Amino acid sequence: MVRRRFSFGLVSRLSSPIYGRSPCSGGIWTPCLGQKRSFMTAKDLVESEEPEKKVTNRINMFSAINQALHTVLDSDPKSYVFGEDVGFGGVFRCTTALRDKFGRHRVFNTPLCEQAIVGFGIGLASMGNRAIAEIQFADYIFPALDQIVNEAAKYRYRSGNLFNCGGLTVRAPYGAVGHGGHYHSQSPEAFFCHVPGIKVVIPRSPSQAKGLLLASIRDPNPVVFFEPKWLYRLAVEEVPVDDYTLPLSSAEVMRKGSDITLVGWGAQLAIMEEACDEVSKLGISCELIDLRTLIPWDKELVEDSVNKTGRLLVSHEAPVTGGFGAEIAASITNSCFLRLQAPVSRVCGLDTPFPLVFEPFYMPTKNKELQTLGL
Amino acid sequence: MVLGRSFEDMCAQMYYRGKMFGFVHLYNGQEAVSTGFIKLLKQTDFVTSTYRDHVHALSKGVPARQVMAELFGKSTGCCRGQGGSMHMFSAEHGLLGGFAFIGEGIPVAVGAAFTSKYKREVLKEEGDMPVSIAFFGDGTANNGQFFECLNMAQLWKLPVIFVVENNLWAIGMSHYRSTSDPEIWKKGPAFGMASAHVDGMDVLKVREVAKEAVERARRGDGPTLIECETYRFRGHSLADPDELRAPAEKAHYAARDPIVALKKYLLDNEIATEAELKSIEKKIDEVVEDAVEFADASPLPGRSQLLENVFADPKGFGIGPDGRYRCEDPGFTAGTAQV
């Protein structure tokens, strides 16, 4: 059963008229050991439009991403998808059937060299192509960090807008998956958030993934798109079949509340939602915000929310020290200092390398959230 | 070789029974390379490997019990359960690690080789020059780190051997479709390095070539690049359905199974009898069974191990403001996330 709710964006964005309407944004499921839970969907914001019945399909996240890639390759003949093993569909099946439909010259495997994959993508993008590079796991993105930080981020700036690599989108599965260990579970988003010139986008669900990926690919700036790998198969929801984009640098209020603001992204939101459910039984009303784009992030929306509630909790899987939560905490403390009734809390991964057997103790679990919420 | 094969088969069984989890990559079919090279080494020599490192560890002398316990994530494993399948280490046996990330082990082997050379030539230490071997696959031969290390090793004439286990596939990417010149051994001469190509399914041929390379390294005459043509009988990992490889190719290499070939050789040349070989296999089965029992019975590591060894100070930064291990605080590990 699906409960419908009006989009909370309407209320919280009264002070930010520029956000206007947002297309159908998805709800969230809970990756509870493979169970698919019913979830809440947010209806379209503006009711003055004719209520359009969108055709949707119930699919998982890798299928939604696959659809987005099909759409892009269909619409732009100068777009390319490449990376390790993308030809047969990729190790997470995100690129299934692309090669059969669009040919080996547009969807192709690269040799095992991340630095060259991204560097080559920058070259393609600077010639006006849409280069969609796949890094097989976000843990492997570090050889490419040099190219992203030193080349992609600075291309437009240092050439005085003569050239740019806005057509570059780097996609990588990130985050814990339950059994990944050190090198298949990392969340490296913080490294990229420190680089002016690129955008970092993280979806939380299939419908968000499709819309945000289409927006990222079409954005005239290089984008690093992290996909929560835990949700590739576990997250299933109704995703519109047509071509739609969701706005970048626009956070979304998933759940309206008045006592505390919670900010997160990706798979962590499912955990946070569970925590919100538990504390709501005790009468604590939480406002849950999905940041969606990490840089440039939607400061205004978060500030509005904290000005309303007076408390902020940020949660992410990456280690707490130097994680992106630190930036949010510092920024909000600066802008909402007099309104804050408690210090900004962060419930994040521990400051250790991502462990193998100790993963349940490392992760920012629901109980840790509850503990920080004060129970 | 038989130990390697039995061990890997047992790994698969244990994985499907849920005793071990995560990413497990089995070495079936490539045993000749591991045995051919590593059995020539001494305990003081070094080996770096990839994520497909169980058999390298076994060949180098790490007890099967410790490897199995590591796979189960138990505290009696060779890395106390921290590393798992892809990260076998052993200081005692000179195993400098399995590496999940391809190509990362090659510079480490080069560094170890530099140390060997330095100790012998500058510090004038006695004894044979310890040799380092770096094992890696065909996909890695397209990676920047590989070429950088070939250059450095040859430039400084380091006692390192680069062994390419060319099994023609990098997960789903065929070697021929991802490499401009598929003959990897030809990349050595470009750096002025001695190179060889050998049939990696024949342990005796591998051993011959390995002997020459090890002797060259010990003499101080520099590195060697050896390409071993081999094949993995199973998929890339236990999660890989292995649908992409042609059955004809698989059959071709299955017919060249190194263990079967060596058995035939031993029997044909009357070096061993059928009964002796059977008794070896029986002994190995017992060793593997014992390893599983040991691993099963071993305890899981304590929670405090999570915070250890992040830094050199054994307690790391895991000490709270009250001076105690933070993980002793009952509230700290109150997580209930299920794996």
CSV table of N, CA, C and O in Angstrom, one decimal, chain A residues 24-31 36-37 39-41 56-69 94 202-215 225-242 244-246 252 266-267 269-270 290 292:
chain,number,residue,atom,x,y,z
A,24,CYS,N,8.2,14.7,-10.1
A,24,CYS,CA,7.9,13.6,-9.1
A,24,CYS,C,9.2,13.1,-8.5
A,24,CYS,O,10.1,12.6,-9.1
A,25,SER,N,9.2,13.3,-7.2
A,25,SER,CA,10.4,12.8,-6.5
A,25,SER,C,10.0,11.5,-5.8
A,25,SER,O,8.9,11.4,-5.3
A,26,GLY,N,10.9,10.6,-5.7
A,26,GLY,CA,10.6,9.3,-5.2
A,26,GLY,C,10.6,9.3,-3.7
A,26,GLY,O,10.9,10.2,-3.0
A,27,GLY,N,10.1,8.2,-3.2
A,27,GLY,CA,10.2,8.0,-1.7
A,27,GLY,C,11.4,7.2,-1.3
A,27,GLY,O,12.4,7.3,-2.0
A,28,ILE,N,11.4,6.5,-0.3
A,28,ILE,CA,12.6,5.8,0.1
A,28,ILE,C,12.1,4.4,0.6
A,28,ILE,O,11.0,4.3,1.1
A,29,TRP,N,12.9,3.4,0.5
A,29,TRP,CA,12.6,2.1,1.0
A,29,TRP,C,13.6,1.8,2.1
A,29,TRP,O,14.6,2.6,2.3
A,30,THR,N,13.5,0.7,2.7
A,30,THR,CA,14.4,0.4,3.8
A,30,THR,C,15.1,-0.9,3.4
A,30,THR,O,14.5,-1.9,3.2
A,31,PRO,N,16.5,-0.9,3.2
A,31,PRO,CA,17.1,-2.1,2.9
A,31,PRO,C,17.3,-3.1,4.0
A,31,PRO,O,18.3,-3.4,4.5
A,36,LYS,N,11.3,-5.6,1.1
A,36,LYS,CA,10.9,-4.4,0.4
A,36,LYS,C,9.7,-3.8,1.2
A,36,LYS,O,8.7,-4.4,1.3
A,37,ARG,N,9.9,-2.6,1.7
A,37,ARG,CA,8.9,-2.0,2.5
A,37,ARG,C,8.1,-1.0,1.6
A,37,ARG,O,8.7,-0.4,0.7
A,39,PHE,N,6.6,2.6,1.0
A,39,PHE,CA,7.2,3.8,1.4
A,39,PHE,C,6.3,4.9,1.0
A,39,PHE,O,5.3,4.8,0.2
A,40,MET,N,6.6,6.1,1.4
A,40,MET,CA,5.8,7.3,1.1
A,40,MET,C,6.3,7.9,-0.2
A,40,MET,O,7.5,8.1,-0.3
A,41,THR,N,5.4,8.3,-1.1
A,41,THR,CA,5.9,9.1,-2.2
A,41,THR,C,5.4,10.6,-2.0
A,41,THR,O,4.4,10.8,-1.4
A,56,THR,N,4.6,4.9,-14.9
A,56,THR,CA,5.8,4.5,-14.1
A,56,THR,C,6.0,3.0,-14.2
A,56,THR,O,5.0,2.3,-14.6
A,57,ASN,N,7.2,2.6,-13.9
A,57,ASN,CA,7.5,1.1,-13.9
A,57,ASN,C,8.1,0.8,-12.5
A,57,ASN,O,8.9,1.7,-12.0
A,58,ARG,N,7.8,-0.3,-12.0
A,58,ARG,CA,8.4,-0.6,-10.7
A,58,ARG,C,9.8,-1.3,-10.9
A,58,ARG,O,9.9,-2.5,-11.3
A,59,ILE,N,10.8,-0.6,-10.7
A,59,ILE,CA,12.2,-1.1,-11.1
A,59,ILE,C,13.2,-0.8,-9.9
A,59,ILE,O,12.9,0.0,-9.1
A,60,ASN,N,14.3,-1.4,-10.0
A,60,ASN,CA,15.3,-1.2,-9.0
A,60,ASN,C,16.3,-0.1,-9.5
A,60,ASN,O,16.2,0.4,-10.6
A,61,MET,N,17.3,0.2,-8.6
A,61,MET,CA,18.2,1.3,-8.9
A,61,MET,C,19.1,1.1,-10.2
A,61,MET,O,19.2,2.0,-11.0
A,62,PHE,N,19.6,-0.1,-10.3
A,62,PHE,CA,20.5,-0.3,-11.5
A,62,PHE,C,19.7,-0.2,-12.8
A,62,PHE,O,20.2,0.3,-13.8
A,63,SER,N,18.4,-0.6,-12.7
A,63,SER,CA,17.6,-0.5,-13.9
A,63,SER,C,17.2,1.0,-14.2
A,63,SER,O,17.2,1.4,-15.4
A,64,ALA,N,17.0,1.7,-13.1
A,64,ALA,CA,16.7,3.1,-13.3
A,64,ALA,C,17.9,3.8,-14.0
A,64,ALA,O,17.8,4.7,-14.9
A,65,ILE,N,19.1,3.5,-13.5
A,65,ILE,CA,20.3,4.1,-14.0
A,65,ILE,C,20.5,3.7,-15.4
A,65,ILE,O,20.9,4.5,-16.3
A,66,ASN,N,20.2,2.4,-15.7
A,66,ASN,CA,20.3,1.9,-17.1
A,66,ASN,C,19.4,2.7,-18.0
A,66,ASN,O,19.8,3.0,-19.1
A,67,GLN,N,18.2,2.9,-17.5
A,67,GLN,CA,17.2,3.7,-18.3
A,67,GLN,C,17.8,5.1,-18.6
A,67,GLN,O,17.7,5.6,-19.8
A,68,ALA,N,18.4,5.7,-17.6
A,68,ALA,CA,18.9,7.1,-17.8
A,68,ALA,C,20.0,7.0,-18.9
A,68,ALA,O,20.1,7.9,-19.8
A,69,LEU,N,20.9,6.0,-18.8
A,69,LEU,CA,21.9,5.9,-19.8
A,69,LEU,C,21.4,5.7,-21.2
A,69,LEU,O,21.9,6.3,-22.2
A,94,CYS,N,24.5,-2.0,-14.5
A,94,CYS,CA,24.0,-0.7,-14.9
A,94,CYS,C,24.0,-0.4,-16.4
A,94,CYS,O,23.3,0.5,-16.9
A,202,ILE,N,24.7,12.6,-5.2
A,202,ILE,CA,24.4,11.2,-4.6
A,202,ILE,C,22.9,11.0,-4.5
A,202,ILE,O,22.2,11.7,-3.8
A,203,PRO,N,22.4,10.0,-5.2
A,203,PRO,CA,20.9,9.8,-5.2
A,203,PRO,C,20.6,8.8,-4.0
A,203,PRO,O,21.5,8.1,-3.6
A,204,ARG,N,19.3,8.8,-3.6
A,204,ARG,CA,19.0,7.9,-2.5
A,204,ARG,C,18.0,6.8,-3.0
A,204,ARG,O,17.7,5.9,-2.2
A,205,SER,N,17.5,6.9,-4.2
A,205,SER,CA,16.5,5.9,-4.6
A,205,SER,C,16.5,5.8,-6.1
A,205,SER,O,17.1,6.6,-6.8
A,206,PRO,N,15.8,4.8,-6.7
A,206,PRO,CA,15.8,4.6,-8.1
A,206,PRO,C,15.3,5.9,-8.9
A,206,PRO,O,15.9,6.3,-9.9
A,207,SER,N,14.2,6.4,-8.5
A,207,SER,CA,13.6,7.5,-9.2
A,207,SER,C,14.5,8.8,-9.1
A,207,SER,O,14.7,9.5,-10.1
A,208,GLN,N,15.1,8.9,-7.9
A,208,GLN,CA,16.1,10.0,-7.8
A,208,GLN,C,17.3,9.8,-8.6
A,208,GLN,O,17.8,10.7,-9.2
A,209,ALA,N,17.7,8.5,-8.7
A,209,ALA,CA,19.0,8.2,-9.4
A,209,ALA,C,18.8,8.6,-10.9
A,209,ALA,O,19.7,9.2,-11.5
A,210,LYS,N,17.6,8.2,-11.4
A,210,LYS,CA,17.4,8.4,-12.9
A,210,LYS,C,17.4,9.9,-13.1
A,210,LYS,O,18.1,10.4,-14.0
A,211,GLY,N,16.6,10.7,-12.4
A,211,GLY,CA,16.5,12.1,-12.6
A,211,GLY,C,17.8,12.9,-12.3
A,211,GLY,O,18.2,13.7,-13.1
A,212,LEU,N,18.5,12.5,-11.3
A,212,LEU,CA,19.7,13.2,-10.9
A,212,LEU,C,20.8,12.8,-11.9
A,212,LEU,O,21.7,13.7,-12.3
A,213,LEU,N,20.9,11.6,-12.4
A,213,LEU,CA,21.9,11.2,-13.3
A,213,LEU,C,21.7,11.9,-14.7
A,213,LEU,O,22.6,12.5,-15.3
A,214,LEU,N,20.4,12.0,-15.1
A,214,LEU,CA,20.2,12.8,-16.3
A,214,LEU,C,20.6,14.2,-16.2
A,214,LEU,O,21.1,14.8,-17.1
A,215,ALA,N,20.3,14.8,-15.0
A,215,ALA,CA,20.6,16.2,-14.8
A,215,ALA,C,22.1,16.3,-14.7
A,215,ALA,O,22.7,17.3,-15.3
A,225,PHE,N,29.3,11.3,-9.8
A,225,PHE,CA,28.0,10.7,-9.4
A,225,PHE,C,28.2,9.4,-8.6
A,225,PHE,O,28.6,8.4,-9.2
A,226,PHE,N,28.0,9.5,-7.3
A,226,PHE,CA,28.2,8.3,-6.5
A,226,PHE,C,26.9,7.6,-6.4
A,226,PHE,O,25.9,8.2,-6.0
A,227,GLU,N,26.9,6.3,-6.7
A,227,GLU,CA,25.6,5.5,-6.5
A,227,GLU,C,25.8,4.5,-5.3
A,227,GLU,O,26.8,3.8,-5.3
A,228,PRO,N,24.8,4.6,-4.4
A,228,PRO,CA,25.0,3.7,-3.3
A,228,PRO,C,24.8,2.2,-3.7
A,228,PRO,O,23.7,1.8,-4.1
A,229,LYS,N,25.9,1.4,-3.6
A,229,LYS,CA,25.8,0.1,-4.2
A,229,LYS,C,24.9,-0.8,-3.5
A,229,LYS,O,24.4,-1.8,-4.0
A,230,TRP,N,24.6,-0.5,-2.2
A,230,TRP,CA,23.7,-1.4,-1.4
A,230,TRP,C,22.3,-1.3,-2.0
A,230,TRP,O,21.6,-2.3,-1.8
A,231,LEU,N,22.0,-0.3,-2.6
A,231,LEU,CA,20.7,-0.1,-3.1
A,231,LEU,C,20.4,-0.5,-4.5
A,231,LEU,O,19.3,-0.4,-5.0
A,232,TYR,N,21.4,-1.0,-5.2
A,232,TYR,CA,21.2,-1.3,-6.6
A,232,TYR,C,20.1,-2.3,-6.8
A,232,TYR,O,19.3,-2.1,-7.7
A,233,ARG,N,20.1,-3.3,-6.0
A,233,ARG,CA,19.0,-4.3,-6.2
A,233,ARG,C,17.9,-4.1,-5.1
A,233,ARG,O,16.7,-4.4,-5.3
A,234,LEU,N,18.3,-3.7,-3.9
A,234,LEU,CA,17.4,-3.6,-2.8
A,234,LEU,C,16.3,-2.6,-3.0
A,234,LEU,O,15.2,-2.7,-2.5
A,235,ALA,N,16.7,-1.4,-3.5
A,235,ALA,CA,15.8,-0.3,-3.7
A,235,ALA,C,14.9,-0.5,-4.9
A,235,ALA,O,15.4,-0.6,-6.0
A,236,VAL,N,13.6,-0.6,-4.7
A,236,VAL,CA,12.7,-0.8,-5.8
A,236,VAL,C,11.5,0.2,-5.6
A,236,VAL,O,11.0,0.3,-4.5
A,237,GLU,N,11.2,0.9,-6.7
A,237,GLU,CA,10.1,1.8,-6.5
A,237,GLU,C,9.6,2.1,-7.9
A,237,GLU,O,10.1,1.7,-8.9
A,238,GLU,N,8.5,2.9,-8.0
A,238,GLU,CA,7.9,3.3,-9.2
A,238,GLU,C,8.7,4.4,-9.8
A,238,GLU,O,8.9,5.5,-9.2
A,239,VAL,N,9.3,4.2,-11.0
A,239,VAL,CA,10.1,5.2,-11.6
A,239,VAL,C,9.4,5.6,-13.0
A,239,VAL,O,9.1,4.8,-13.8
A,240,PRO,N,9.3,6.9,-13.2
A,240,PRO,CA,8.7,7.4,-14.5
A,240,PRO,C,9.5,6.9,-15.6
A,240,PRO,O,10.7,6.9,-15.6
A,241,VAL,N,8.8,6.5,-16.7
A,241,VAL,CA,9.5,5.9,-17.9
A,241,VAL,C,10.0,7.0,-18.7
A,241,VAL,O,10.9,6.7,-19.6
A,242,ASP,N,9.5,8.2,-18.6
A,242,ASP,CA,10.0,9.2,-19.6
A,242,ASP,C,11.3,9.9,-19.1
A,242,ASP,O,11.9,9.5,-18.1
A,244,TYR,N,13.2,12.7,-17.5
A,244,TYR,CA,13.0,13.8,-16.6
A,244,TYR,C,14.3,14.1,-15.8
A,244,TYR,O,15.1,13.2,-15.7
A,245,THR,N,14.4,15.3,-15.4
A,245,THR,CA,15.6,15.6,-14.6
A,245,THR,C,15.2,16.2,-13.3
A,245,THR,O,14.1,16.8,-13.1
A,246,LEU,N,16.0,16.0,-12.3
A,246,LEU,CA,15.8,16.6,-11.0
A,246,LEU,C,16.9,17.7,-10.8
A,246,LEU,O,18.0,17.6,-11.3
A,252,GLU,N,16.2,18.1,-0.8
A,252,GLU,CA,14.8,17.8,-0.7
A,252,GLU,C,14.4,17.4,0.7
A,252,GLU,O,15.1,16.7,1.4
A,266,GLY,N,22.2,9.4,0.2
A,266,GLY,CA,22.5,8.1,-0.2
A,266,GLY,C,21.8,7.0,0.7
A,266,GLY,O,20.7,7.2,1.1
A,267,ALA,N,22.4,5.9,0.9
A,267,ALA,CA,21.8,4.8,1.6
A,267,ALA,C,21.6,5.1,3.1
A,267,ALA,O,20.7,4.5,3.7
A,269,LEU,N,20.2,7.5,4.4
A,269,LEU,CA,18.9,8.1,4.7
A,269,LEU,C,17.9,7.0,5.1
A,269,LEU,O,17.0,7.3,5.9
A,270,ALA,N,18.0,5.8,4.6
A,270,ALA,CA,17.1,4.7,5.0
A,270,ALA,C,17.3,4.5,6.5
A,270,ALA,O,16.3,4.3,7.3
A,290,ASP,N,17.3,15.3,2.4
A,290,ASP,CA,18.3,14.6,1.5
A,290,ASP,C,19.0,15.7,0.8
A,290,ASP,O,18.5,16.4,0.0
A,292,ARG,N,21.2,15.5,-1.6
A,292,ARG,CA,21.3,15.2,-3.1
A,292,ARG,C,22.5,15.6,-3.8
A,292,ARG,O,23.2,14.9,-4.4
